[in-house]
Tab-separated table of C-alpha atoms and ligand atoms in Angstrom:
chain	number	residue	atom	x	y	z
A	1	UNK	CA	-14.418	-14.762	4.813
A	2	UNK	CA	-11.284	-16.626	4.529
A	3	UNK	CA	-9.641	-16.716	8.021
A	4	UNK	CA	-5.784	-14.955	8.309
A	5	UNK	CA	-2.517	-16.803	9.006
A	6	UNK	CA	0.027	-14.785	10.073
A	7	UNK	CA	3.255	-16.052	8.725
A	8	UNK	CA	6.269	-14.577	10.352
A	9	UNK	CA	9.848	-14.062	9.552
A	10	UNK	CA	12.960	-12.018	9.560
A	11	UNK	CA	15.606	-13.915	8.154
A	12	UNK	CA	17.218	-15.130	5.308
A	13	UNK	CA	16.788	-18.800	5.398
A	14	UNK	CA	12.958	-18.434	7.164
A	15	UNK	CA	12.011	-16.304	4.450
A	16	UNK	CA	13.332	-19.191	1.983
A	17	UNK	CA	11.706	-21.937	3.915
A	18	UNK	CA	8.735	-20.120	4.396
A	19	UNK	CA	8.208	-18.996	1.133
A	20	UNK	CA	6.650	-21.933	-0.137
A	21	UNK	CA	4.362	-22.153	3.093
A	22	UNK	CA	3.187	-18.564	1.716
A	23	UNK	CA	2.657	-19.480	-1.773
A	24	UNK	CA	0.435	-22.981	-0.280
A	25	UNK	CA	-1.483	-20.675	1.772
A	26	UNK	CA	-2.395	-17.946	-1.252
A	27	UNK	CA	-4.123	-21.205	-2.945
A	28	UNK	CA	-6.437	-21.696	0.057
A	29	UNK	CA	-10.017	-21.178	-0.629
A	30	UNK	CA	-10.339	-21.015	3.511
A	31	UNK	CA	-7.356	-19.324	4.260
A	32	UNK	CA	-5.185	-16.269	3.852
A	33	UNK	CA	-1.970	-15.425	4.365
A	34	UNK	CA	-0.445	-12.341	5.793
A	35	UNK	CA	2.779	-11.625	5.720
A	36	UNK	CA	4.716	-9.931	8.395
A	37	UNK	CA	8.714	-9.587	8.334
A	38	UNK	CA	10.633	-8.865	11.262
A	39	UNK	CA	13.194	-7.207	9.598
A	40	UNK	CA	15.785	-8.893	11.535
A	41	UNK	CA	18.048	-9.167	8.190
A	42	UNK	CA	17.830	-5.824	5.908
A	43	UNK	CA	19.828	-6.700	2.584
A	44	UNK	CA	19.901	-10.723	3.216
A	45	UNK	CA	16.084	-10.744	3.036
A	46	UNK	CA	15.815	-8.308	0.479
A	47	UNK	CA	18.138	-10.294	-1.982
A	48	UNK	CA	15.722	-13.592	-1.682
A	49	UNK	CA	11.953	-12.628	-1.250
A	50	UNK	CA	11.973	-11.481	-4.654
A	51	UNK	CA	12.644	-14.878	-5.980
A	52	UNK	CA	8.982	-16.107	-4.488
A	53	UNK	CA	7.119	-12.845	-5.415
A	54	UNK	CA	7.229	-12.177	-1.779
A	55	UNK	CA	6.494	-8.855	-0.036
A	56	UNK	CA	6.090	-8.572	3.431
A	57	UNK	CA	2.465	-6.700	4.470
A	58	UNK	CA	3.870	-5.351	7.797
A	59	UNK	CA	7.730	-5.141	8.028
A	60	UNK	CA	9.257	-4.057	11.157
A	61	UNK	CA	12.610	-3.237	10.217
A	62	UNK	CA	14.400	-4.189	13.596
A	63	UNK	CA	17.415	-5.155	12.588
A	64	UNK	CA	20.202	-3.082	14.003
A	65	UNK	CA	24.259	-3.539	13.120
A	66	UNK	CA	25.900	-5.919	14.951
A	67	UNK	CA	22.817	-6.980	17.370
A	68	UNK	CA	23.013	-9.277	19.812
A	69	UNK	CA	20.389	-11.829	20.486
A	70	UNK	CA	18.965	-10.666	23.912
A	71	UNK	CA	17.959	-7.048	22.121
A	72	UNK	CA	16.728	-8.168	19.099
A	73	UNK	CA	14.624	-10.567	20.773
A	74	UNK	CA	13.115	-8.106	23.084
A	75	UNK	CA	12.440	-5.682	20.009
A	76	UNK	CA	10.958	-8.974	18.810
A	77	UNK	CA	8.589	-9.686	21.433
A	78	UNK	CA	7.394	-5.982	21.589
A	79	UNK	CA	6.647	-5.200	18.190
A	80	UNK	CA	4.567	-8.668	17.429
A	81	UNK	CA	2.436	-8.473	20.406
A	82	UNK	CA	1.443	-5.363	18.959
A	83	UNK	CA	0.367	-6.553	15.497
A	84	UNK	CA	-0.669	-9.651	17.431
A	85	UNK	CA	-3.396	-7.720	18.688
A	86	UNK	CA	-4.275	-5.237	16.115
A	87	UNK	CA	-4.734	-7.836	13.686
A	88	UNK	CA	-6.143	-11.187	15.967
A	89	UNK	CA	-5.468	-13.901	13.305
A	90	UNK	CA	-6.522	-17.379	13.156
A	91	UNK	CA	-3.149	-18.449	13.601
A	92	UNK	CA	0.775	-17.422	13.652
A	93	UNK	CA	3.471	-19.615	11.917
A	94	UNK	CA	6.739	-19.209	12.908
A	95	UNK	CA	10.015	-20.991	11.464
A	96	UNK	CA	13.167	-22.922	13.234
A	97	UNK	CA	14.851	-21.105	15.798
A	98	UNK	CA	15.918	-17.325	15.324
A	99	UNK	CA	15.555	-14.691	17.797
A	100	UNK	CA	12.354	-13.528	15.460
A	101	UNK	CA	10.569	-16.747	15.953
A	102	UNK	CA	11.053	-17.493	19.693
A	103	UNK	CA	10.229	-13.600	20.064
A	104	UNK	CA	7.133	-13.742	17.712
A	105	UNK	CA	6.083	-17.186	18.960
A	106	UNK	CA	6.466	-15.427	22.756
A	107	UNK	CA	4.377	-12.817	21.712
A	108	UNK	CA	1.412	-14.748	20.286
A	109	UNK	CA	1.443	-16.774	23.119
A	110	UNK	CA	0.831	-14.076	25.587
A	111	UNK	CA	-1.687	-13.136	23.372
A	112	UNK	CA	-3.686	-15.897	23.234
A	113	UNK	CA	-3.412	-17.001	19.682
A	114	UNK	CA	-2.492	-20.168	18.015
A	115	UNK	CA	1.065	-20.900	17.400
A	116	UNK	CA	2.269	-23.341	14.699
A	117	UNK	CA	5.851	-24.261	14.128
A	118	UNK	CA	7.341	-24.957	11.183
A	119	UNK	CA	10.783	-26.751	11.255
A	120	UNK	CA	9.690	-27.962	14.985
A	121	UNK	CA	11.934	-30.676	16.999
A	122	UNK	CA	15.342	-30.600	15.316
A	123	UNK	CA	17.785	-30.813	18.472
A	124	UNK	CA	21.196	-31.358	19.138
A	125	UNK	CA	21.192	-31.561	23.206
A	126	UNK	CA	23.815	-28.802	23.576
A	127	UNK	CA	22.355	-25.303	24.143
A	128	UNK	CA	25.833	-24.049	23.558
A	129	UNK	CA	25.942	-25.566	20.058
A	130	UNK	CA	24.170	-24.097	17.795
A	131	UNK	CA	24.008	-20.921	20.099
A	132	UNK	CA	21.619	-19.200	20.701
A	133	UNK	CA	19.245	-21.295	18.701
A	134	UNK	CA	18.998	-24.508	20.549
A	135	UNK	CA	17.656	-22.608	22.995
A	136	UNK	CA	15.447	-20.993	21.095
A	137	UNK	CA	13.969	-23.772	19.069
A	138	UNK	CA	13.756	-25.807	22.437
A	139	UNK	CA	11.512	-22.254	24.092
A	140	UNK	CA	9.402	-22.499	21.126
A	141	UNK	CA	8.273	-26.275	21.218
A	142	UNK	CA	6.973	-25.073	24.519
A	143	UNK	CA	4.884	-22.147	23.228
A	144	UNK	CA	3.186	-23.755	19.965
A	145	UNK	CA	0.320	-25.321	19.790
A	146	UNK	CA	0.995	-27.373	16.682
A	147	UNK	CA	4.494	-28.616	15.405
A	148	UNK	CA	5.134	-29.095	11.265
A	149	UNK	CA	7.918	-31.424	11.835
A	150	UNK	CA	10.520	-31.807	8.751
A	151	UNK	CA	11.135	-35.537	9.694
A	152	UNK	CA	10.677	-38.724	11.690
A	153	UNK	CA	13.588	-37.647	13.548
A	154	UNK	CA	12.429	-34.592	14.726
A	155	UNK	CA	9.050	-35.624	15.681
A	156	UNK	CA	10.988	-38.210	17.790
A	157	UNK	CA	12.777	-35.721	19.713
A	158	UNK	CA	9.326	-33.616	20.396
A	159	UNK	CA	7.578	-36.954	21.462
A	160	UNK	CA	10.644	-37.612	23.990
A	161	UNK	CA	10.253	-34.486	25.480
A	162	UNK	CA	6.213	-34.695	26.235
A	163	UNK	CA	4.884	-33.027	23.130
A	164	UNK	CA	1.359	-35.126	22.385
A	165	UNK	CA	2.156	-37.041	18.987
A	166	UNK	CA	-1.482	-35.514	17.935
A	167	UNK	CA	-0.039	-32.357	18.534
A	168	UNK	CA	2.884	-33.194	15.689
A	169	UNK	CA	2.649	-33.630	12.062
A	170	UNK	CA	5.515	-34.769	9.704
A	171	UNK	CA	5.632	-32.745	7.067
A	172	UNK	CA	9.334	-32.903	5.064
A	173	UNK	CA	11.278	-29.573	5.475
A	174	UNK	CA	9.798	-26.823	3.116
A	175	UNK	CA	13.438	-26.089	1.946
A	176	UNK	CA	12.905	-28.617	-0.351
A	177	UNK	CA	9.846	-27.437	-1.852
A	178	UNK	CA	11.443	-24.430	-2.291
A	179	UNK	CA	14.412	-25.833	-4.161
A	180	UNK	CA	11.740	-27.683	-6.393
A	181	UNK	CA	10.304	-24.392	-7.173
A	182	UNK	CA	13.426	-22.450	-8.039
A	183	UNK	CA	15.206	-25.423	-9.597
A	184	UNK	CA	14.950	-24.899	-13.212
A	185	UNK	CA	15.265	-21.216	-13.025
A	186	UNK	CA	18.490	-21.540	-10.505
A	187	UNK	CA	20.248	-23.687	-13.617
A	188	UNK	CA	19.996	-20.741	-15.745
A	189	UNK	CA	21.004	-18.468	-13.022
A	190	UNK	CA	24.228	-15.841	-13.657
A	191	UNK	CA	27.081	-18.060	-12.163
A	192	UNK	CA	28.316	-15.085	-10.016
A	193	UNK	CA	31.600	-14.757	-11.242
A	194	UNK	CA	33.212	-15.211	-15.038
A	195	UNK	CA	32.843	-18.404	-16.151
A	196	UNK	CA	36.326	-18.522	-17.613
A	197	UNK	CA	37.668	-18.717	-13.963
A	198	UNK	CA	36.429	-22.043	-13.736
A	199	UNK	CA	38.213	-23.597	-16.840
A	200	UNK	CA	40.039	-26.582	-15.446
A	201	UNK	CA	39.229	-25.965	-11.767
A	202	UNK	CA	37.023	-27.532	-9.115
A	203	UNK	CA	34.976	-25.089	-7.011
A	204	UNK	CA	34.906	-25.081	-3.515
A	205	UNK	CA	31.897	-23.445	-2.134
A	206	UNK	CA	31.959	-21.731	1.501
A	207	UNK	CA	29.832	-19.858	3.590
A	208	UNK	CA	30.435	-19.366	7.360
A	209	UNK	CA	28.371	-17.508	10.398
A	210	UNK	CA	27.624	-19.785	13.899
A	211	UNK	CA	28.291	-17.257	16.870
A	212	UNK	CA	29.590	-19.908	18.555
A	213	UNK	CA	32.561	-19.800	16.341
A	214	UNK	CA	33.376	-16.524	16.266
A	215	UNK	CA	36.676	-15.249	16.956
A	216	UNK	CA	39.421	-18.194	17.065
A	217	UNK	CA	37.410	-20.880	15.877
A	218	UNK	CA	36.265	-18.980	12.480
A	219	UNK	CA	39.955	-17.797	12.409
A	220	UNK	CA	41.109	-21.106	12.140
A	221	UNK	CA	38.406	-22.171	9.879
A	222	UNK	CA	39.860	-19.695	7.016
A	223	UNK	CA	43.204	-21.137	7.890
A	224	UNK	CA	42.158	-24.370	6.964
A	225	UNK	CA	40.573	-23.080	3.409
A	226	UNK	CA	43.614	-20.923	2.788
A	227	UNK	CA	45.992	-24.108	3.629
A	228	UNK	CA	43.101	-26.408	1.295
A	229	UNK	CA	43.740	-24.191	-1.638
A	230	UNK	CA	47.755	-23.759	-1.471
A	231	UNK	CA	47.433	-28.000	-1.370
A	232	UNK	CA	45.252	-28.632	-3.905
A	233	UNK	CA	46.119	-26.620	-7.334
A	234	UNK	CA	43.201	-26.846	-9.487
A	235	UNK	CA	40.985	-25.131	-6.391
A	236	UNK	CA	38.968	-21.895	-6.632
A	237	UNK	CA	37.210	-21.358	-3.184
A	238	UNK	CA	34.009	-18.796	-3.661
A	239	UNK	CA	32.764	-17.632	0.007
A	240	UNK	CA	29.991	-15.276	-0.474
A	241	UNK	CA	30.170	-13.536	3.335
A	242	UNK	CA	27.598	-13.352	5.875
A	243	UNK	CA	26.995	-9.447	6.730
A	244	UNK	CA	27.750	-10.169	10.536
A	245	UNK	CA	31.013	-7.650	11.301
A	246	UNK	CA	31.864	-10.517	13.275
A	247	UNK	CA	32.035	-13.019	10.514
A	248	UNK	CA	33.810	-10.138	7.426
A	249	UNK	CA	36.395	-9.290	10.364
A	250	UNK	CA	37.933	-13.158	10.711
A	251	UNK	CA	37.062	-13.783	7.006
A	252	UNK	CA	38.508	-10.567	5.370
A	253	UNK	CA	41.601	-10.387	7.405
A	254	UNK	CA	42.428	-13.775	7.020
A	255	UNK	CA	41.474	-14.595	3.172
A	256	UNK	CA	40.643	-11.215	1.760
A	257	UNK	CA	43.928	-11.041	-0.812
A	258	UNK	CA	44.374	-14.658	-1.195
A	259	UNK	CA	44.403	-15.097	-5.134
A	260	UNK	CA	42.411	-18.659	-5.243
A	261	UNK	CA	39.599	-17.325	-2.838
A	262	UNK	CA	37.145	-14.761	-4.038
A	263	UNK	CA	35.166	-13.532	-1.395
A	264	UNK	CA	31.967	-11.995	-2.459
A	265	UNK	CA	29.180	-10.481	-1.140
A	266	UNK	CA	25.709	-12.519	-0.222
A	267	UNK	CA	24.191	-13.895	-2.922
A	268	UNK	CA	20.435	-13.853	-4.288
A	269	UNK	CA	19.277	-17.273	-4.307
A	270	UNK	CA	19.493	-18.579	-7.634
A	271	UNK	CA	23.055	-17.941	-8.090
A	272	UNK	CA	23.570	-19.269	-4.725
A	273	UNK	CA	21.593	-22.538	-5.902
A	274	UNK	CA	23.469	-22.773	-8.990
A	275	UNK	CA	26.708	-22.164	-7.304
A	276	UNK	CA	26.122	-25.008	-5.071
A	277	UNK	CA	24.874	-27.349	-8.029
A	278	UNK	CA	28.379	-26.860	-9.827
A	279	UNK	CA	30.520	-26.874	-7.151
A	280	UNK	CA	32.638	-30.053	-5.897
A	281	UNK	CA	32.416	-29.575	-2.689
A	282	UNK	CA	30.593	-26.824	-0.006
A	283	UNK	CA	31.983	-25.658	3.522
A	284	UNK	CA	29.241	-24.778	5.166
A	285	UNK	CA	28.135	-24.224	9.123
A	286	UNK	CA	24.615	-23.282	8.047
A	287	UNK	CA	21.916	-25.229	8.384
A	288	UNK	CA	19.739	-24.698	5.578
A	289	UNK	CA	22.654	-25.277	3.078
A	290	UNK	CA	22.995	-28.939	5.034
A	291	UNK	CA	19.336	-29.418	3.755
A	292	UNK	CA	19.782	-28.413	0.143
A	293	UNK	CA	23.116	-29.697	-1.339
A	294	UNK	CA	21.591	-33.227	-1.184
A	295	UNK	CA	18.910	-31.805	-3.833
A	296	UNK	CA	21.979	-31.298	-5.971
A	297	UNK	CA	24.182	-34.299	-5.167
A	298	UNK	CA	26.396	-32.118	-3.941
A	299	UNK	CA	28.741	-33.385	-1.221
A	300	UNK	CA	28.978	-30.939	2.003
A	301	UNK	CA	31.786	-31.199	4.786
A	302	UNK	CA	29.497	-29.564	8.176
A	303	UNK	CA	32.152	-27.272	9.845
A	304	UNK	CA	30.681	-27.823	13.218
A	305	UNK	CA	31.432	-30.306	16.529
A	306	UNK	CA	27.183	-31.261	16.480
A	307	UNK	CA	24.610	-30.764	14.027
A	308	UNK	CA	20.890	-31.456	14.597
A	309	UNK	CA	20.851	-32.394	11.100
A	310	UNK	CA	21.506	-36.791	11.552
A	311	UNK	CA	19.913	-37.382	8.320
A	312	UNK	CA	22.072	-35.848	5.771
A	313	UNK	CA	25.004	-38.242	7.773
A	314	UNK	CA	23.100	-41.013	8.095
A	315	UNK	CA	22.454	-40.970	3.886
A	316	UNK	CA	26.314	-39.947	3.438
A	317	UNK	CA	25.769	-36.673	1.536
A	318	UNK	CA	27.135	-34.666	4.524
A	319	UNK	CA	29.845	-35.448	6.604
A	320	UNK	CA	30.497	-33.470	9.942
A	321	UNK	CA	34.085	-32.678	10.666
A	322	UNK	CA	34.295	-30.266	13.419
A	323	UNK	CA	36.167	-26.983	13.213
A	324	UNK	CA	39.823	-28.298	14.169
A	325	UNK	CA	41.824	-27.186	10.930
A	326	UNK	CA	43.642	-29.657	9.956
A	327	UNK	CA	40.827	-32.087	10.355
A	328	UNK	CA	38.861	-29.504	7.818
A	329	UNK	CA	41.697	-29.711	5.295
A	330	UNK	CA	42.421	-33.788	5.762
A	331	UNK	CA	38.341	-34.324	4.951
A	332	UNK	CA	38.315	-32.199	2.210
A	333	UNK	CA	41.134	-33.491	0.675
A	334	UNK	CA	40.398	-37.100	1.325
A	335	UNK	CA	36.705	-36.180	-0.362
A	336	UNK	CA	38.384	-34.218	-3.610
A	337	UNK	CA	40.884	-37.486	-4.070
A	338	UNK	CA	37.958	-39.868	-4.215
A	339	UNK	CA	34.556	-37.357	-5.302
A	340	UNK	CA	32.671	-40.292	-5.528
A	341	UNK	CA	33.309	-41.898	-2.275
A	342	UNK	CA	31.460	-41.080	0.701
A	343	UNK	CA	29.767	-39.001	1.473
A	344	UNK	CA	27.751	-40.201	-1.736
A	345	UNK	CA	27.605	-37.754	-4.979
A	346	UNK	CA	25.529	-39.714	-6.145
A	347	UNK	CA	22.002	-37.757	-6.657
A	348	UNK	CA	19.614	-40.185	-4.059
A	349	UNK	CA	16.542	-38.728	-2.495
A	350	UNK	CA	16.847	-35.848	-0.432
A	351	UNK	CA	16.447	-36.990	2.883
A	352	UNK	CA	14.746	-33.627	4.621
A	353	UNK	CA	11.937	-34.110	2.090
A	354	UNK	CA	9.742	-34.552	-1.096
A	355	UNK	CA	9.148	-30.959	-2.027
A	356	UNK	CA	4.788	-31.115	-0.582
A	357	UNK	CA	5.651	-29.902	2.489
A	358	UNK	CA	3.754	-26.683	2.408
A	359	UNK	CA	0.742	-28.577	1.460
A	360	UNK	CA	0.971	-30.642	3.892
A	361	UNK	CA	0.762	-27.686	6.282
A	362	UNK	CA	-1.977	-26.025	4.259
A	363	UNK	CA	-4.386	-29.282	4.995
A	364	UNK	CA	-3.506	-29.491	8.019
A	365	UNK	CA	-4.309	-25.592	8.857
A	366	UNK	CA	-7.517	-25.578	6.952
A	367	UNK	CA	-8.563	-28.712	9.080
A	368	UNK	CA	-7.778	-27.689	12.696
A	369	UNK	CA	-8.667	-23.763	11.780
A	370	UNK	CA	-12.023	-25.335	10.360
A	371	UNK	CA	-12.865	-26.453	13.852
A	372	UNK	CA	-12.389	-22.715	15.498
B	1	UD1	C1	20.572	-15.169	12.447
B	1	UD1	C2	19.970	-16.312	13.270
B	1	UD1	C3	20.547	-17.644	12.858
B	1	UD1	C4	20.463	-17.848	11.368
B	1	UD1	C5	21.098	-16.672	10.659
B	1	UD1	C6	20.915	-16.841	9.172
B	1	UD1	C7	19.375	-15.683	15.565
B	1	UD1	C8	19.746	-15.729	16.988
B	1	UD1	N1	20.270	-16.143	14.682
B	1	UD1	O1	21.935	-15.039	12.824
B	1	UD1	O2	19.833	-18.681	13.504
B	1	UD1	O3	21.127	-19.038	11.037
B	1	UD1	O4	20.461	-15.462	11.070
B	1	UD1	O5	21.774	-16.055	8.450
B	1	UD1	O6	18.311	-15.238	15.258
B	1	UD1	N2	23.374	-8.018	8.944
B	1	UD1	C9	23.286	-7.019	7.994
B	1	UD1	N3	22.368	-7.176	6.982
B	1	UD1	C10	21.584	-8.261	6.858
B	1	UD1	C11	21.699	-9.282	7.819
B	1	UD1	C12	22.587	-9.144	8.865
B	1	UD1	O7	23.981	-6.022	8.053
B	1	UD1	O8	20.810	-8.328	5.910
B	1	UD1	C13	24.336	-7.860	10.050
B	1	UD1	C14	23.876	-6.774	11.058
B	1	UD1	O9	24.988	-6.094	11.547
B	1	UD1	C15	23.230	-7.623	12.154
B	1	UD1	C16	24.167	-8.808	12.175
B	1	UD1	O10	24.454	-9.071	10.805
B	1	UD1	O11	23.148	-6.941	13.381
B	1	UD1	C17	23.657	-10.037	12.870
B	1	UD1	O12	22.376	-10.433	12.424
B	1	UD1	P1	21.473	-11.423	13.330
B	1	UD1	O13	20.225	-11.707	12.607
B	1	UD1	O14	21.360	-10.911	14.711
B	1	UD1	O15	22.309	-12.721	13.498
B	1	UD1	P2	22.821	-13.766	12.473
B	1	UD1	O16	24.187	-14.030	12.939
B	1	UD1	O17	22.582	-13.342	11.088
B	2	UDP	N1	21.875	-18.529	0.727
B	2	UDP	C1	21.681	-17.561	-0.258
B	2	UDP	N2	22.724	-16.759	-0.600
B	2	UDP	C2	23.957	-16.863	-0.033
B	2	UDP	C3	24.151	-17.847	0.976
B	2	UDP	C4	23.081	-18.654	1.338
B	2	UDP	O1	20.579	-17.439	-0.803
B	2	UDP	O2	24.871	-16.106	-0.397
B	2	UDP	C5	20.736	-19.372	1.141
B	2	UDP	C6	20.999	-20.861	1.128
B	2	UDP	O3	20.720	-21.416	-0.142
B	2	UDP	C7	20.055	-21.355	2.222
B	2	UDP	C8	20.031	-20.207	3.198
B	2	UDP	O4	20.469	-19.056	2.507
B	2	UDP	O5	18.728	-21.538	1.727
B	2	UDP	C9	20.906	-20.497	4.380
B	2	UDP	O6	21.003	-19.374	5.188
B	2	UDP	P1	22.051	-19.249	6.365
B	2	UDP	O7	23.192	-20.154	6.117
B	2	UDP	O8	22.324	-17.791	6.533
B	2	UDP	O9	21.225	-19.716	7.648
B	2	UDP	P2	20.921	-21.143	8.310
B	2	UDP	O10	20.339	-22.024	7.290
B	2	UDP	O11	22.223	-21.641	8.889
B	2	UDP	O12	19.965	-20.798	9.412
């Protein structure tokens, strides 16, 4: 009988970078996937599982408004130590660095099982920044058993801080498997508003939600865009808004009737992707987005003072610029003068992967579970 994986997640970029890992699994003569969900996001989940044929076995559904980290993690560690042991699998996989993954990871821990990481070692040295999850993705390298790092980087940062190199595979990040797998549909996706607001104007693409910018560093963040735009004529910023109150209350008050920014709600994940493929230039503070726009050639200005992500820099198709505003608007401006300058348009390898990591992970699964 094929032996179970229990692949967990609750949010809206694990359940994309998991996704393939799910798919890999379902091919496994040896192994099978189950799927359980957190439910840490409600609608942000909902609008990209679809996309992968996804549906969670066991779903949680702990996500409460406005939650902060400490009590979703609890309701984290409780409810997976309880399917932990009602359903004893072979294995858990959990992804990066959210308050389900250090919670589930926790959880399967204390229970004994085997914990895999997926996304394992990417570190900035700052637990304040990216906050909580530094911490979180630092907890977990202590917990797992086995780490699927994305790149040479991030194994790097494991083996400095004692994790046995035997114990670490490199794998490429599975984001970029799952923009192989989506690509051709995303370039016939709806382009989420009227095409006929784009004649003769360069899109801007945003999306905002650290915690550790919340408040007066966000504020000034949609200063910056709302200064970018009144500069720059031909813009149209599109800013589809993270469902955090925290991150609507700065982004509404500050943008929500200026005529050259449409704010919109989240987006499924094939307009998103084609969104990002069109447009000059993306904002972003997210992480996954870092990881993606290099599939597209598309330029990204990191609005954040540290990113864990030295790759995307070090091949010029990100550039971080901190969250000072007018450093934001003197980047982006100096990027939409010269588009092809650095950081590069130009459509090189992505450097978080080759789209096989998920069977990379599969292998390596079937081989170590093989010996249990
Ligand atoms: C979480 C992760 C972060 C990840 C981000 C991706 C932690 C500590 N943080 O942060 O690493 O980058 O997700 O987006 O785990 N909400 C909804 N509907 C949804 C999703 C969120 O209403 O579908 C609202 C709720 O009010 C919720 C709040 O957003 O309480 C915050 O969600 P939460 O998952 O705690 O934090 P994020 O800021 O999304
Ligand atoms: N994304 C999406 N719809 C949106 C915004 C983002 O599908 O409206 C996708 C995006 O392509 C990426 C992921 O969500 O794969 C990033 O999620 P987020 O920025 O919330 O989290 P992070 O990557 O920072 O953890």
């Amino acid at each position: 009988m094929a032996k179970e994986v229990l692949v967990v997640f609750g949010t809206r970029p694990e359940a994309i970078k998991m996704a393939p890992v799910v798919l890999a699994l379902r091919e496994s003569p040896v192994l099978h996937p189950v799927v359980c969900s957190t439910g840490q996001h409600r609608a942000m989940l909902d609008k990209v599982l679809p996309t992968f044929g996804i549906e969670p076995e066991i779903d949680l559904q702990l996500m409460r408004p406005a939650q902060e980290p400490a009590e979703l993690t609890a309701r984290v560690v409780t409810a997976m130590a309880g399917v932990v042991r009602e359903r004893r699998p072979a294995a858990m996989l959990v992804h990066g660095d959210t308050g389900s993954s250090l919670g589930a990871a926790l959880a399967g821990y204390y229970e004994g099982g085997v914990v895999g990481h997926v996304e394992a070692g990417l570190r900035t040295g700052d637990l304040s920044r990216p906050f909580p999850e530094e911490l979180n993705r630092t907890l977990i390298s202590r917990l797992a058993a086995v780490h699927y790092a994305p790149t040479e980087q991030a194994a790097g940062n494991l083996a400095a801080e004692g994790v046995e190199r035997e114990r670490i595979l490199v794998t490429g990040n599975t984001v970029v498997d799952a923009v192989e797998m989506v690509r051709s549909a995303a370039s016939k996706a709806p382009l989420a508003i009227p095409e006929t607001l784009l004649a003769g104007r360069r899109l801007v693409l945003v999306t905002t939600h650290r915690r550790e910018s919340f408040g007066a560093t966000l504020d000034g963040i949609c200063r910056a865009i709302a200064r970018l735009v009144e500069q720059e004529s031909d813009l149209l910023v599109i800013y589809p808004v993270h469902l955090n109150p925290a991150v609507a209350r700065s982004v509404r008050r500050i943008l929500g009737r200026h005529p050259k920014v449409i704010l919109l709600p989240p987006l499924a994940y094939l307009p998103f992707l084609r969104l990002m493929s069109v447009a000059t230039l993306v904002l972003t503070d997210s992480g996954g987005i870092q990881e993606e726009a290099p599939s597209f050639g598309t330029p990204v200005l990191v609005l954040r003072e540290v990113t864990e992500r030295g790759e995307g820099i070090e091949a010029g198709a990100c550039s971080l610029v901190g969250t000072a505003p007018e450093r934001i608007v003197a980047e982006a401006r100096a990027l939409l003068a010269d588009p092809g300058g650095p950081p590069s348009r130009a459509r090189a390898a992505n450097p978080y992967g080759d789209g096989r990591a998920a069977p990379r992970i599969r292998a390596h699964l079937e081989e170590l579970l093989s010996r249990t």
